[in-house]
Short mmCIF file of C-alpha atoms in Angstrom, two decimals:
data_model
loop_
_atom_site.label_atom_id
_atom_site.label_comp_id
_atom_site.label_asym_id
_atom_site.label_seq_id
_atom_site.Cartn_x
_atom_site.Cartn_y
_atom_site.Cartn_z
CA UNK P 1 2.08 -49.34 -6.87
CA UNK P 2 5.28 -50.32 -8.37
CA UNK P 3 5.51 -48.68 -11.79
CA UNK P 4 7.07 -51.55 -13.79
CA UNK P 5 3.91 -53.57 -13.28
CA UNK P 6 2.74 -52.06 -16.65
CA UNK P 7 5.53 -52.46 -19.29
CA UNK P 8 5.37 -51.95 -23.06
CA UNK P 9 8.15 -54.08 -24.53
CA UNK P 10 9.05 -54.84 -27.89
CA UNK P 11 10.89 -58.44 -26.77
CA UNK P 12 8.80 -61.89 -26.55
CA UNK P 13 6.32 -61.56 -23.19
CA UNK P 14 8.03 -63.82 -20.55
CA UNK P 15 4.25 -64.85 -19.03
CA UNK P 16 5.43 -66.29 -15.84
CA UNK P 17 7.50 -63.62 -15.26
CA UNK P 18 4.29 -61.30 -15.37
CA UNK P 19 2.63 -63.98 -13.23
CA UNK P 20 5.57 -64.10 -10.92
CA UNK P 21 4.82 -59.86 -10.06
CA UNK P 22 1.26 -60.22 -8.20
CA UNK P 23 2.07 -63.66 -6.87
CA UNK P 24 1.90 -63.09 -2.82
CA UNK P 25 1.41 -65.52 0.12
CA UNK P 26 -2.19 -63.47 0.88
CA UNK P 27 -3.65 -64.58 -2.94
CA UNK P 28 -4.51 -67.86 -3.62
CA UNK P 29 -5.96 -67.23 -6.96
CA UNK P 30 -3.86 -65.68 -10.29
CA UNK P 31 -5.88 -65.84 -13.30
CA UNK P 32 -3.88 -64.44 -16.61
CA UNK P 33 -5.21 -63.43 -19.96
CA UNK P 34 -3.13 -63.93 -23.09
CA UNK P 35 -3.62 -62.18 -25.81
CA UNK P 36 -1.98 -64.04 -29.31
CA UNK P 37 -1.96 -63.02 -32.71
CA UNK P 38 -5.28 -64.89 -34.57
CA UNK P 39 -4.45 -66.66 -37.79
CA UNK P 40 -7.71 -66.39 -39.58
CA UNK P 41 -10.45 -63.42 -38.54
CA UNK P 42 -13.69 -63.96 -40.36
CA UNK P 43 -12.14 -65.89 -43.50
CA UNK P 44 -9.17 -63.73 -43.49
CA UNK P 45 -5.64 -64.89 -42.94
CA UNK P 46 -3.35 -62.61 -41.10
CA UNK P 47 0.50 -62.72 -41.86
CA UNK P 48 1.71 -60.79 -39.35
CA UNK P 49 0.48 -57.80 -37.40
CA UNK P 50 2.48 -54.67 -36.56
CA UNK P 51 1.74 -53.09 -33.06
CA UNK P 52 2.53 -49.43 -32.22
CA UNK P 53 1.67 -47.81 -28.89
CA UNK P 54 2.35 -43.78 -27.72
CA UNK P 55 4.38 -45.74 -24.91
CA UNK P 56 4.61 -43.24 -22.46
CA UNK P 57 0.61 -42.58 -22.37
CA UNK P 58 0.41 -46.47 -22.78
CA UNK P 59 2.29 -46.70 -19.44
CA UNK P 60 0.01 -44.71 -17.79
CA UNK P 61 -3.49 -45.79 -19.27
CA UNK P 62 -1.98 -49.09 -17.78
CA UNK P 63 -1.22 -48.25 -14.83
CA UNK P 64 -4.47 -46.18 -14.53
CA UNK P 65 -6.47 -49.73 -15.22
CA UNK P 66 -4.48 -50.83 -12.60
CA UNK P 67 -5.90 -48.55 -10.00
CA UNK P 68 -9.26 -48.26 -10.92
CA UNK P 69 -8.87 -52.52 -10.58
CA UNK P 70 -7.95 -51.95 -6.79
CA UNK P 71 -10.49 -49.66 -6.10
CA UNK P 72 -13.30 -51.57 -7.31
CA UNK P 73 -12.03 -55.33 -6.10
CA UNK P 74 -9.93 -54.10 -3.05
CA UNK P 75 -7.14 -56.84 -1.92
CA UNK P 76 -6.42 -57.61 -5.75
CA UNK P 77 -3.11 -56.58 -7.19
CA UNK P 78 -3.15 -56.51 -11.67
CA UNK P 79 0.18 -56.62 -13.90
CA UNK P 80 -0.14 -55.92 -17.18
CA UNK P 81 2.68 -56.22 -20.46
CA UNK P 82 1.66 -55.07 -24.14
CA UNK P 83 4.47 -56.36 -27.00
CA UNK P 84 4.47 -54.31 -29.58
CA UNK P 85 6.57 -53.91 -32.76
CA UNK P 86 6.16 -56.96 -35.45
CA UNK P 87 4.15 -59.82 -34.04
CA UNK P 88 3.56 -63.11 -36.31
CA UNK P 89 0.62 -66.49 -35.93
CA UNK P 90 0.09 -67.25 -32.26
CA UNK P 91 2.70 -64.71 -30.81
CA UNK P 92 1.62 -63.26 -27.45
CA UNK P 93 0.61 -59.81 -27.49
CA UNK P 94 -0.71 -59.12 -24.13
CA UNK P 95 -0.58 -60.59 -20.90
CA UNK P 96 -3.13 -59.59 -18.05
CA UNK P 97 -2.17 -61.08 -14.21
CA UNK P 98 -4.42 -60.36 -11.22
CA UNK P 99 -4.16 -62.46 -8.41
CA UNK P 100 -6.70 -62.08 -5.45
CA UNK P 101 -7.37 -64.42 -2.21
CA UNK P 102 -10.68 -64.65 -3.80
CA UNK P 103 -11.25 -66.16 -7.04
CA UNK P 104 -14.25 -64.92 -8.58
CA UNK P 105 -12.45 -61.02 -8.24
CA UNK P 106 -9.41 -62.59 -9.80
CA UNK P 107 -11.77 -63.37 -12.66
CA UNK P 108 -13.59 -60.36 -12.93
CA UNK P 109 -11.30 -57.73 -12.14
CA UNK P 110 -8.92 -59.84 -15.28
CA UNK P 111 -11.96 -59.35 -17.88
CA UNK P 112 -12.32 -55.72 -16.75
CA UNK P 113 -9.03 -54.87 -17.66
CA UNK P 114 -8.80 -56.36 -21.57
CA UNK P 115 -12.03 -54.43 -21.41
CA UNK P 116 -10.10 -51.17 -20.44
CA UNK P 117 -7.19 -51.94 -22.22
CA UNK P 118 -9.35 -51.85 -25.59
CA UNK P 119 -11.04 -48.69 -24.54
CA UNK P 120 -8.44 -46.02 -23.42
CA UNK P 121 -4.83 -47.52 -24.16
CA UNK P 122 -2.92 -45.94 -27.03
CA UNK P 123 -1.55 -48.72 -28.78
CA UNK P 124 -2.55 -49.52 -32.76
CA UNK P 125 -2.94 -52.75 -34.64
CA UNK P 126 -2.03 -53.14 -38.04
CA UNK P 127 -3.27 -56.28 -39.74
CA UNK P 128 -1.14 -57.65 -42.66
CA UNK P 129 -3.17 -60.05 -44.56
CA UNK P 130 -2.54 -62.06 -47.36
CA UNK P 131 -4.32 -59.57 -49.65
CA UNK P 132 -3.07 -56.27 -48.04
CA UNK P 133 -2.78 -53.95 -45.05
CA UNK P 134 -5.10 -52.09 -42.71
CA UNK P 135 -4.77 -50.56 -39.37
CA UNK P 136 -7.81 -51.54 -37.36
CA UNK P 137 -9.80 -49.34 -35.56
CA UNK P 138 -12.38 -49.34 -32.56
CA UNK P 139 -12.01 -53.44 -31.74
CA UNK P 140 -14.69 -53.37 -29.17
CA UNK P 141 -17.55 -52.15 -31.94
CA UNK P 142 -19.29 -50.79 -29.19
CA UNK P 143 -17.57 -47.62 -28.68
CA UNK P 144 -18.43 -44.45 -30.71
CA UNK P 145 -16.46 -41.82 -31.13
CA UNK P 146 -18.36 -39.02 -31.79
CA UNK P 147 -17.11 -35.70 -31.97
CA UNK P 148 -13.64 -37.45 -30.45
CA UNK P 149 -15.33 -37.58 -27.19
CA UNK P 150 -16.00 -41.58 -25.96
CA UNK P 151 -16.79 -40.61 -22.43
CA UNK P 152 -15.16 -44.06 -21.17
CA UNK P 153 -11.80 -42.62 -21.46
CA UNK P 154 -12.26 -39.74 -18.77
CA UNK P 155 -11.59 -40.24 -14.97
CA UNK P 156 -15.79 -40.47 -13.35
CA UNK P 157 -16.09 -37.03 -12.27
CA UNK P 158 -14.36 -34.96 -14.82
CA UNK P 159 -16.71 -34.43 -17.07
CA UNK Y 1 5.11 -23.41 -29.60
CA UNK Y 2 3.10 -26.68 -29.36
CA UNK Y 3 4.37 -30.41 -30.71
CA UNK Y 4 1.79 -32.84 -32.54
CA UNK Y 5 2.13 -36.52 -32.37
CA UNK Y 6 0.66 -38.96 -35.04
CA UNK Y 7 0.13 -41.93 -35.04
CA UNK Y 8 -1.19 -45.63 -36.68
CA UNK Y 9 -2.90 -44.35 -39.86
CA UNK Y 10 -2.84 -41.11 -39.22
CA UNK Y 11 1.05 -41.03 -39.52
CA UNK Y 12 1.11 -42.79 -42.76
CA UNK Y 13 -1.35 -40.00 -44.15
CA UNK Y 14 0.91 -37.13 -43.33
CA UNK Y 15 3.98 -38.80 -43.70
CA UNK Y 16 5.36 -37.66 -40.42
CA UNK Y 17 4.96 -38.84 -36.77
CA UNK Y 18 5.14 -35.62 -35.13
CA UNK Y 19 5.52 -31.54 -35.94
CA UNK Y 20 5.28 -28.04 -34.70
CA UNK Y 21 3.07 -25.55 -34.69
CA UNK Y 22 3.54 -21.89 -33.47
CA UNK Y 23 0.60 -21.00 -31.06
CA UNK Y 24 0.10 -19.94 -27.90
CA UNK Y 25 -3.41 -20.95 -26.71
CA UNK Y 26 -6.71 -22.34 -28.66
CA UNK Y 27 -8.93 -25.00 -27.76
CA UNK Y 28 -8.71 -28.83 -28.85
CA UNK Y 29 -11.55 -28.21 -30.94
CA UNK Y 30 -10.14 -25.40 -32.68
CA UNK Y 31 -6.62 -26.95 -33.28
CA UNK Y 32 -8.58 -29.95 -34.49
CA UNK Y 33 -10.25 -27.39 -37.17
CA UNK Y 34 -7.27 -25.53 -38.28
CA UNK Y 35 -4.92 -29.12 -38.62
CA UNK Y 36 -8.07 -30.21 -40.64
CA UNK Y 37 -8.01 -27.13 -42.88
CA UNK Y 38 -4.40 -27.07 -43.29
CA UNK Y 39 -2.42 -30.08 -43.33
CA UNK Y 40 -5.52 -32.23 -45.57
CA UNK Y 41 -5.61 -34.74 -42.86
CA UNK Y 42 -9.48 -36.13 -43.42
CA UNK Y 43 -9.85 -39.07 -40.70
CA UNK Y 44 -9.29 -36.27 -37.71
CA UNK Y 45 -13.36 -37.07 -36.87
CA UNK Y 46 -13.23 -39.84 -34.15
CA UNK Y 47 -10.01 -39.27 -33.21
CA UNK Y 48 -9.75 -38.24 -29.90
CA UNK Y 49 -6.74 -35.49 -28.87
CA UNK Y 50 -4.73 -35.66 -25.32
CA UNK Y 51 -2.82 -33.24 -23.93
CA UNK Y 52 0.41 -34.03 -22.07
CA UNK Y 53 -0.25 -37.53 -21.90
CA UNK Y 54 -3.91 -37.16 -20.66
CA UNK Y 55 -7.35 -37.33 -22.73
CA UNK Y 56 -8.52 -33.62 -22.92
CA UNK Y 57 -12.26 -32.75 -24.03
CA UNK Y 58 -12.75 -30.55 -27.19
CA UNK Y 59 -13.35 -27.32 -25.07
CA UNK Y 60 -9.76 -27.95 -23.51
CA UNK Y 61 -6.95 -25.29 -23.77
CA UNK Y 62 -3.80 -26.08 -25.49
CA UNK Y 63 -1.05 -23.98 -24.42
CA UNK Y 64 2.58 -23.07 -25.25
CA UNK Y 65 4.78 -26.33 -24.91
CA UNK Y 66 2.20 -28.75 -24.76
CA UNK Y 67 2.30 -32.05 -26.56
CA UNK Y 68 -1.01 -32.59 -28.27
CA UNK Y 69 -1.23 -36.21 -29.29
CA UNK Y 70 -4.19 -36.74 -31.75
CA UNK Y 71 -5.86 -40.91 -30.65
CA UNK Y 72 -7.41 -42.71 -33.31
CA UNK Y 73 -9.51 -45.36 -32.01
CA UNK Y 74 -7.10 -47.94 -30.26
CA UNK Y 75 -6.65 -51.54 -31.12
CA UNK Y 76 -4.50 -52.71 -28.60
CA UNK Y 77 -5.16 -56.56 -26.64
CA UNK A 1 -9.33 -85.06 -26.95
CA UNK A 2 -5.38 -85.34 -26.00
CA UNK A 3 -5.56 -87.36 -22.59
CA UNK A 4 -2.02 -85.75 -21.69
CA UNK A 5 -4.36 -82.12 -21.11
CA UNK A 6 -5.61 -83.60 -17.81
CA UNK A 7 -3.03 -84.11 -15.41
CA UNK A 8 -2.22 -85.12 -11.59
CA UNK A 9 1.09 -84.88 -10.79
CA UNK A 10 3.59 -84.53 -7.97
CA UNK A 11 6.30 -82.29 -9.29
CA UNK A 12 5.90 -78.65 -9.64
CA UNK A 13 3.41 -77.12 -12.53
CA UNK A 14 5.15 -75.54 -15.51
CA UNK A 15 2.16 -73.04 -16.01
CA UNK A 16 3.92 -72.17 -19.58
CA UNK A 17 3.52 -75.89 -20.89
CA UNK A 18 0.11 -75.76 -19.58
CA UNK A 19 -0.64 -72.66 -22.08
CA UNK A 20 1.05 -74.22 -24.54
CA UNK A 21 -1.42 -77.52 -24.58
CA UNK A 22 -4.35 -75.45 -25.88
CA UNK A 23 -2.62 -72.58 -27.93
CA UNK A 24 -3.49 -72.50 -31.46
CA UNK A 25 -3.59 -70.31 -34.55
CA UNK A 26 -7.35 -69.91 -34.35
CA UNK A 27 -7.36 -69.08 -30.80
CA UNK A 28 -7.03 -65.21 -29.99
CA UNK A 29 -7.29 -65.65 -26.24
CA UNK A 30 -6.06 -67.75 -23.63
CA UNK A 31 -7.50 -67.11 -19.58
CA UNK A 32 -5.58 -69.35 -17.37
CA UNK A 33 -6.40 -69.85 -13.39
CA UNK A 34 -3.20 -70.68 -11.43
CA UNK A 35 -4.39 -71.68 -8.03
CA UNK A 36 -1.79 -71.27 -4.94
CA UNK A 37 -1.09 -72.00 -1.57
CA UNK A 38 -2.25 -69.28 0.39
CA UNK A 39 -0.32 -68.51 3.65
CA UNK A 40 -3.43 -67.16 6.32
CA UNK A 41 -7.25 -68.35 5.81
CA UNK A 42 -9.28 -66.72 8.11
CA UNK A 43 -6.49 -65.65 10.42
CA UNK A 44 -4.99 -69.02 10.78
CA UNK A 45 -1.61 -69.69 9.91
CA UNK A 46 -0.60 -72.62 6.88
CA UNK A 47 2.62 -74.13 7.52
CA UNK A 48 2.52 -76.71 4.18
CA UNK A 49 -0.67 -78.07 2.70
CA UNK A 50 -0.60 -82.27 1.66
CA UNK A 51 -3.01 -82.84 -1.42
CA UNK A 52 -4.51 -86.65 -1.67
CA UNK A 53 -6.04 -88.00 -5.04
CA UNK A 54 -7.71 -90.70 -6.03
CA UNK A 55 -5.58 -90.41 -9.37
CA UNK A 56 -7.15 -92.70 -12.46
CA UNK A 57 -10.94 -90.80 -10.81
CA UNK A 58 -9.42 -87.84 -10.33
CA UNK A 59 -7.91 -87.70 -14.08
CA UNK A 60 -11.09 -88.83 -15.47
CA UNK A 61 -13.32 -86.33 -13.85
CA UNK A 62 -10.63 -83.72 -15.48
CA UNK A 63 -11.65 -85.12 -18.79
CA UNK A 64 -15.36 -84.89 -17.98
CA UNK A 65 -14.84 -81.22 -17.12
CA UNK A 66 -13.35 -80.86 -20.38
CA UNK A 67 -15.65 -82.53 -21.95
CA UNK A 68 -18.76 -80.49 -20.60
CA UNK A 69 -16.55 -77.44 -21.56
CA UNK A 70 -16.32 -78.09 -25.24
CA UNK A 71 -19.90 -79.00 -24.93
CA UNK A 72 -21.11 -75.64 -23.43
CA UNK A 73 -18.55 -73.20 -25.13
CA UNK A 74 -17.44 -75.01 -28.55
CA UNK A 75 -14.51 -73.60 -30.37
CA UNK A 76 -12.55 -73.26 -26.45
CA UNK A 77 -9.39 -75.89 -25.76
CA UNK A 78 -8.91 -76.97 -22.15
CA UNK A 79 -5.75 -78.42 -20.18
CA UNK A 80 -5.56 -79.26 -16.47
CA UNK A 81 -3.17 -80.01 -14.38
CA UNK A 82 -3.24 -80.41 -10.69
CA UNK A 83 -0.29 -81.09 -8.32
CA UNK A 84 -0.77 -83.16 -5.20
CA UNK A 85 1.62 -84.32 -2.31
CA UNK A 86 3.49 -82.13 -0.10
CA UNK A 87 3.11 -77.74 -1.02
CA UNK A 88 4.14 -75.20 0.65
CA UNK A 89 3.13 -71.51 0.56
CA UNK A 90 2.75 -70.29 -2.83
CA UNK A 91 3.44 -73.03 -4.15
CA UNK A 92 0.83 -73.93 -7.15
CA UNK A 93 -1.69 -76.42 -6.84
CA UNK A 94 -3.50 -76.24 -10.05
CA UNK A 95 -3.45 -74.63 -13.40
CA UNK A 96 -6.30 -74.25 -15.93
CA UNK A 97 -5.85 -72.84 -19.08
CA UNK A 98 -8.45 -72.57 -21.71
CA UNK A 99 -7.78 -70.82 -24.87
CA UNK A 100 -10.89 -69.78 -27.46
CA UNK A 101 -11.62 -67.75 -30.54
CA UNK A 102 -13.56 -65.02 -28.35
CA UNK A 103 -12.07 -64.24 -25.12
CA UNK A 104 -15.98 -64.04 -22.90
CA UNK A 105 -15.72 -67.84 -24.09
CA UNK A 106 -12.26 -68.21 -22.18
CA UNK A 107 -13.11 -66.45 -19.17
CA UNK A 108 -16.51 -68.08 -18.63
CA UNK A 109 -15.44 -71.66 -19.14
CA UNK A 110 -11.81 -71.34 -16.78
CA UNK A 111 -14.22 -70.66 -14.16
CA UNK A 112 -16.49 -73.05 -14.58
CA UNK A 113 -13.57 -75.49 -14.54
CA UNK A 114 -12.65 -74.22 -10.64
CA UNK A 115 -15.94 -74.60 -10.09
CA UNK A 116 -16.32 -78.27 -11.25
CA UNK A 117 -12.93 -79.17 -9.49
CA UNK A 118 -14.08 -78.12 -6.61
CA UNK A 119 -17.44 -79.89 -6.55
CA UNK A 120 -15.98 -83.42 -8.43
CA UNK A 121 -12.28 -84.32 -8.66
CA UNK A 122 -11.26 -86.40 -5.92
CA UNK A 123 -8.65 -84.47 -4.63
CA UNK A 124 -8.67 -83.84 -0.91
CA UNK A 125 -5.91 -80.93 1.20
CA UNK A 126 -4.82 -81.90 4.50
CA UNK A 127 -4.09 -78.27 5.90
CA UNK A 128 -1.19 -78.38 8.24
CA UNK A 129 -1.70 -75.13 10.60
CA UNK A 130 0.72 -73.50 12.98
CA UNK A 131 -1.46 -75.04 15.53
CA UNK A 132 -2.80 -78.57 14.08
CA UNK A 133 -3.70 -80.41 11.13
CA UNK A 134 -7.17 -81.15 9.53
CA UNK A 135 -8.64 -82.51 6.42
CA UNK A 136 -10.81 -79.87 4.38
CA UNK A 137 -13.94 -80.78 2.86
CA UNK A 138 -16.76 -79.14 1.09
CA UNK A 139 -14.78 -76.14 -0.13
CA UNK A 140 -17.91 -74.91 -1.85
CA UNK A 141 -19.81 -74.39 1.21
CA UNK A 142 -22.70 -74.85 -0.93
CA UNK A 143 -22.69 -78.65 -1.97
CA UNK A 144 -24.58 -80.18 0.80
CA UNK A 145 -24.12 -84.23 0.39
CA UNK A 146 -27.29 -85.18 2.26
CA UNK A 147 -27.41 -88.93 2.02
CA UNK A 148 -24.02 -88.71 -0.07
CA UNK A 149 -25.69 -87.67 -3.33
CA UNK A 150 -24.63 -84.71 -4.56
CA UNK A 151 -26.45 -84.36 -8.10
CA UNK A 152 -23.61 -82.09 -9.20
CA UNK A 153 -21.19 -85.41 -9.43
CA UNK A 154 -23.88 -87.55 -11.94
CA UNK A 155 -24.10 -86.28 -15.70
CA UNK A 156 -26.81 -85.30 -17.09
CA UNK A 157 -29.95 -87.57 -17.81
CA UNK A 158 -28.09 -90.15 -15.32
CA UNK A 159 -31.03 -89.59 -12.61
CA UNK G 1 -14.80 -110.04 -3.55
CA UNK G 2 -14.98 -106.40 -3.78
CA UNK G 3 -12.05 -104.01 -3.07
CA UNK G 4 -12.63 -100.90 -1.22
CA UNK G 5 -10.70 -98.06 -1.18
CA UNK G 6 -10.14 -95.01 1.47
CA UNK G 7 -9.17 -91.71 1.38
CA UNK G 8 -8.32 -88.34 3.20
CA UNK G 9 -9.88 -88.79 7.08
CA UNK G 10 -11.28 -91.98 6.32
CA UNK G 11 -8.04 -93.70 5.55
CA UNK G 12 -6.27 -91.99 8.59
CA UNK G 13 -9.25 -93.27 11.01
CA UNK G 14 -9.16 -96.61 9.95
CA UNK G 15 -5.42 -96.99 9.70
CA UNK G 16 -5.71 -98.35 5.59
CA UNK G 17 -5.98 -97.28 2.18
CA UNK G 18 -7.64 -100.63 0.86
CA UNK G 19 -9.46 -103.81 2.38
CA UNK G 20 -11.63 -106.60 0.80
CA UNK G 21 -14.70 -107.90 1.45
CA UNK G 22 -16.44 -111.25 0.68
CA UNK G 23 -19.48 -110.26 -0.46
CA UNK G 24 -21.43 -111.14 -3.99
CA UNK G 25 -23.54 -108.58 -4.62
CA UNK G 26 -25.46 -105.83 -2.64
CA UNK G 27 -26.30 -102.15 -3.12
CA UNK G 28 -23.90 -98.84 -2.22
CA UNK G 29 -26.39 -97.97 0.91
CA UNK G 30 -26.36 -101.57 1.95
CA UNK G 31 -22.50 -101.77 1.82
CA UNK G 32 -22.07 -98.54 3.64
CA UNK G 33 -24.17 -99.62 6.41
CA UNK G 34 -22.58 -102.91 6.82
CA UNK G 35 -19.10 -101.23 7.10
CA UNK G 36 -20.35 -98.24 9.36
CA UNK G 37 -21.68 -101.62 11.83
CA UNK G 38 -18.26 -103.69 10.93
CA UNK G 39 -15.71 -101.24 10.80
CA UNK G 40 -16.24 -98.23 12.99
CA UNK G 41 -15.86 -95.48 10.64
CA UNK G 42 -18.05 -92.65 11.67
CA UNK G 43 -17.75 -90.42 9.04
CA UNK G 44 -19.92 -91.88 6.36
CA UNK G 45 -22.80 -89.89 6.17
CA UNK G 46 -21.77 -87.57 4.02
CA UNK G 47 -19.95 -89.35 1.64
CA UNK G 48 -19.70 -90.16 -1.41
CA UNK G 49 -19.21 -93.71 -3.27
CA UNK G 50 -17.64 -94.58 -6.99
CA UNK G 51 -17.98 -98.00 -8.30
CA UNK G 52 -14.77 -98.34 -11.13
CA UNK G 53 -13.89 -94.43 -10.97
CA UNK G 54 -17.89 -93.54 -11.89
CA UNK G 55 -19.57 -91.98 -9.02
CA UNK G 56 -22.60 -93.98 -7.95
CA UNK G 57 -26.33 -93.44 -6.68
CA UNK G 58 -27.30 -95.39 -2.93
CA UNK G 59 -29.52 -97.75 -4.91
CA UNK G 60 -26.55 -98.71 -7.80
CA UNK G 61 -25.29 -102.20 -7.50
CA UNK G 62 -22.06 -103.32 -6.19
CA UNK G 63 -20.66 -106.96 -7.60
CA UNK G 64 -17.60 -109.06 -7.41
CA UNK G 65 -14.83 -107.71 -8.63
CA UNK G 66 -15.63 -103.82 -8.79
CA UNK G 67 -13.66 -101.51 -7.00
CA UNK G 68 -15.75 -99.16 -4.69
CA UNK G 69 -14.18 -96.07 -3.47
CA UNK G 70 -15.38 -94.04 -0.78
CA UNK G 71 -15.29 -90.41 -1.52
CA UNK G 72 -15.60 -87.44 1.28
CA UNK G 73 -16.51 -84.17 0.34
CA UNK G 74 -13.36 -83.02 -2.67
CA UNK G 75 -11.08 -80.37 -1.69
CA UNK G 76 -9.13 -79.71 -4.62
CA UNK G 77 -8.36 -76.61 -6.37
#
């Protein structure tokens, strides 16, 4: 797996150059996700947002994504990007590419891994809004942390 | 001699992003305790702790020149 | 609805301007499908693919996918584009790109919009093999046109 | 008059993209028999027919003037 497949950057995400990694004469299909920076979330208007990641774990939970994606939809191949730094209305934050020669993996394999990403990545959002600041925790709503222990971070069969 | 890394709000809190502590071995759980006890840092709860770049579980052992790296929940995508 | 978002054309795709036809402030996430020419299908060789439309169909049967689209998932933004004439391998052939406030939303109406392509735009590939040439029809493998009626092609309430 | 229009294999096999007919009014399954007796294309079973760029059932009625396309199974994408 070539390691600069999964990048943290603090520049503007190129997206076809993302696209451009896993294109191959085998895949017909690419799908890409791209993430941008929401104006309003539930009545409330974001300014800007401020990104921070613990980059070199970042890398890694990246690349990790990245393998569990080829062991569960063989024959697909997944780059990911993550900006961070100071983000503002409609700037791209992430950009997912898997391309596969069949489609419906390209698809799935792409929603797995903004799944991941939001589970075991290291990288923090911090909303400015008109009316003040907040880092924002635990996007997904569905994971609970108790005890510091959300199982979905560890490799199946280390626990 | 083990390093800490902080980070999002838990930074802000203790004014720092990273700092030293002089132990040899205890266990995540443990370190979580005495950081708790001694450096007022309240949100520590559902923050999850990795070791060296990896998620460890609260019976892991931190040794001598590890980098402990306390996780609040992400928000990354 | 823009009528510019649903496209044939016979230069190559600029998948960024595709994006950029349904990016908005309100919209979080943006899935886009970027179909290719693949080099091997079932061990056979392509040398250079020739797509065929029946253009002013072909563009409105774009806008009737988007239309359904904004029907089933409201609040999502679709643009198509689809190249025809000569391609070779890798080149791209089509891009979707739907952007939404919730990013289930984006993935679950891109691939809807393959799927409708496939089964209703008058587009037609003449493969050109190592070994021969041959029009491909019925991509799907699961649209049967008994009697040349595929219900898929009539909206709603029509029958 | 109605114009009819070819596509993909059709077009190749009968060596046009477009031809007339002199005919008033009659329906799509009608018209497709009289050009699979006229016109020798073989392949008409399993296609489709538009009448003005709207796809059409075998009972809908062609008339002077429309433009009637015949379809074969899409392969776009």
């Amino acid at each position: 797996m070539n390691i600069e497949r999964f990048e943290i950057i603090e520049e503007p995400i190129q997206i076809q150059s993302i696209i451009d990694k896993v294109t191959r004469s085998e895949a017909g299909a690419v799908t890409t996700f791209v993430g941008t920076v929401r104006e309003w979330t539930k009545g409330r208007r974001t300014l800007y947002l401020e990104y921070q990641a613990y980059k070199p774990m970042a890398i890694k939970m990246l690349e990790r994504i990245g393998k569990e994606i080829m062991e569960k939809w063989n024959e697909t191949e997944v780059a990911i990007t993550h900006r961070i730094g100071r983000l503002t209305i409609s700037d791209v934050a992430v950009v997912i590419a898997v391309s596969s020669p069949h489609r419906k993996a390209a698809y799935e394999a792409n929603e797995y891994a903004i799944e991941r990403i939001k589970q075991i990545v290291p990288i923090w959002k911090k909303e400015h809004w008109e009316d003040g600041e907040t880092w924002i925790g635990d996007q997904l709503e569905n994971v609970n942390y108790p005890n510091g222990e959300p199982t979905a971070v560890f490799e199946e069969g280390k626990r | 001699m083990i390093t800490v890394l902080l980070f999002a709000q838990l930074q802000e809190e203790m004014g720092k992003e990273r700092f030293e502590l002089e132990i040899n071995e205890l266990s995540v759980q443990d370190l979580k305790e005495l950081i708790k006890q001694n450096y007022n840092l309240n949100q520590l709860d559902h923050v999850m702790v990795a070791i060296n770049e990896e998620y460890a579980l609260p019976s892991d052992i931190v040794s001598q020149g590890d980098v402990v790296a306390f996780i609040p929940p992400v928000s990354g995508g």
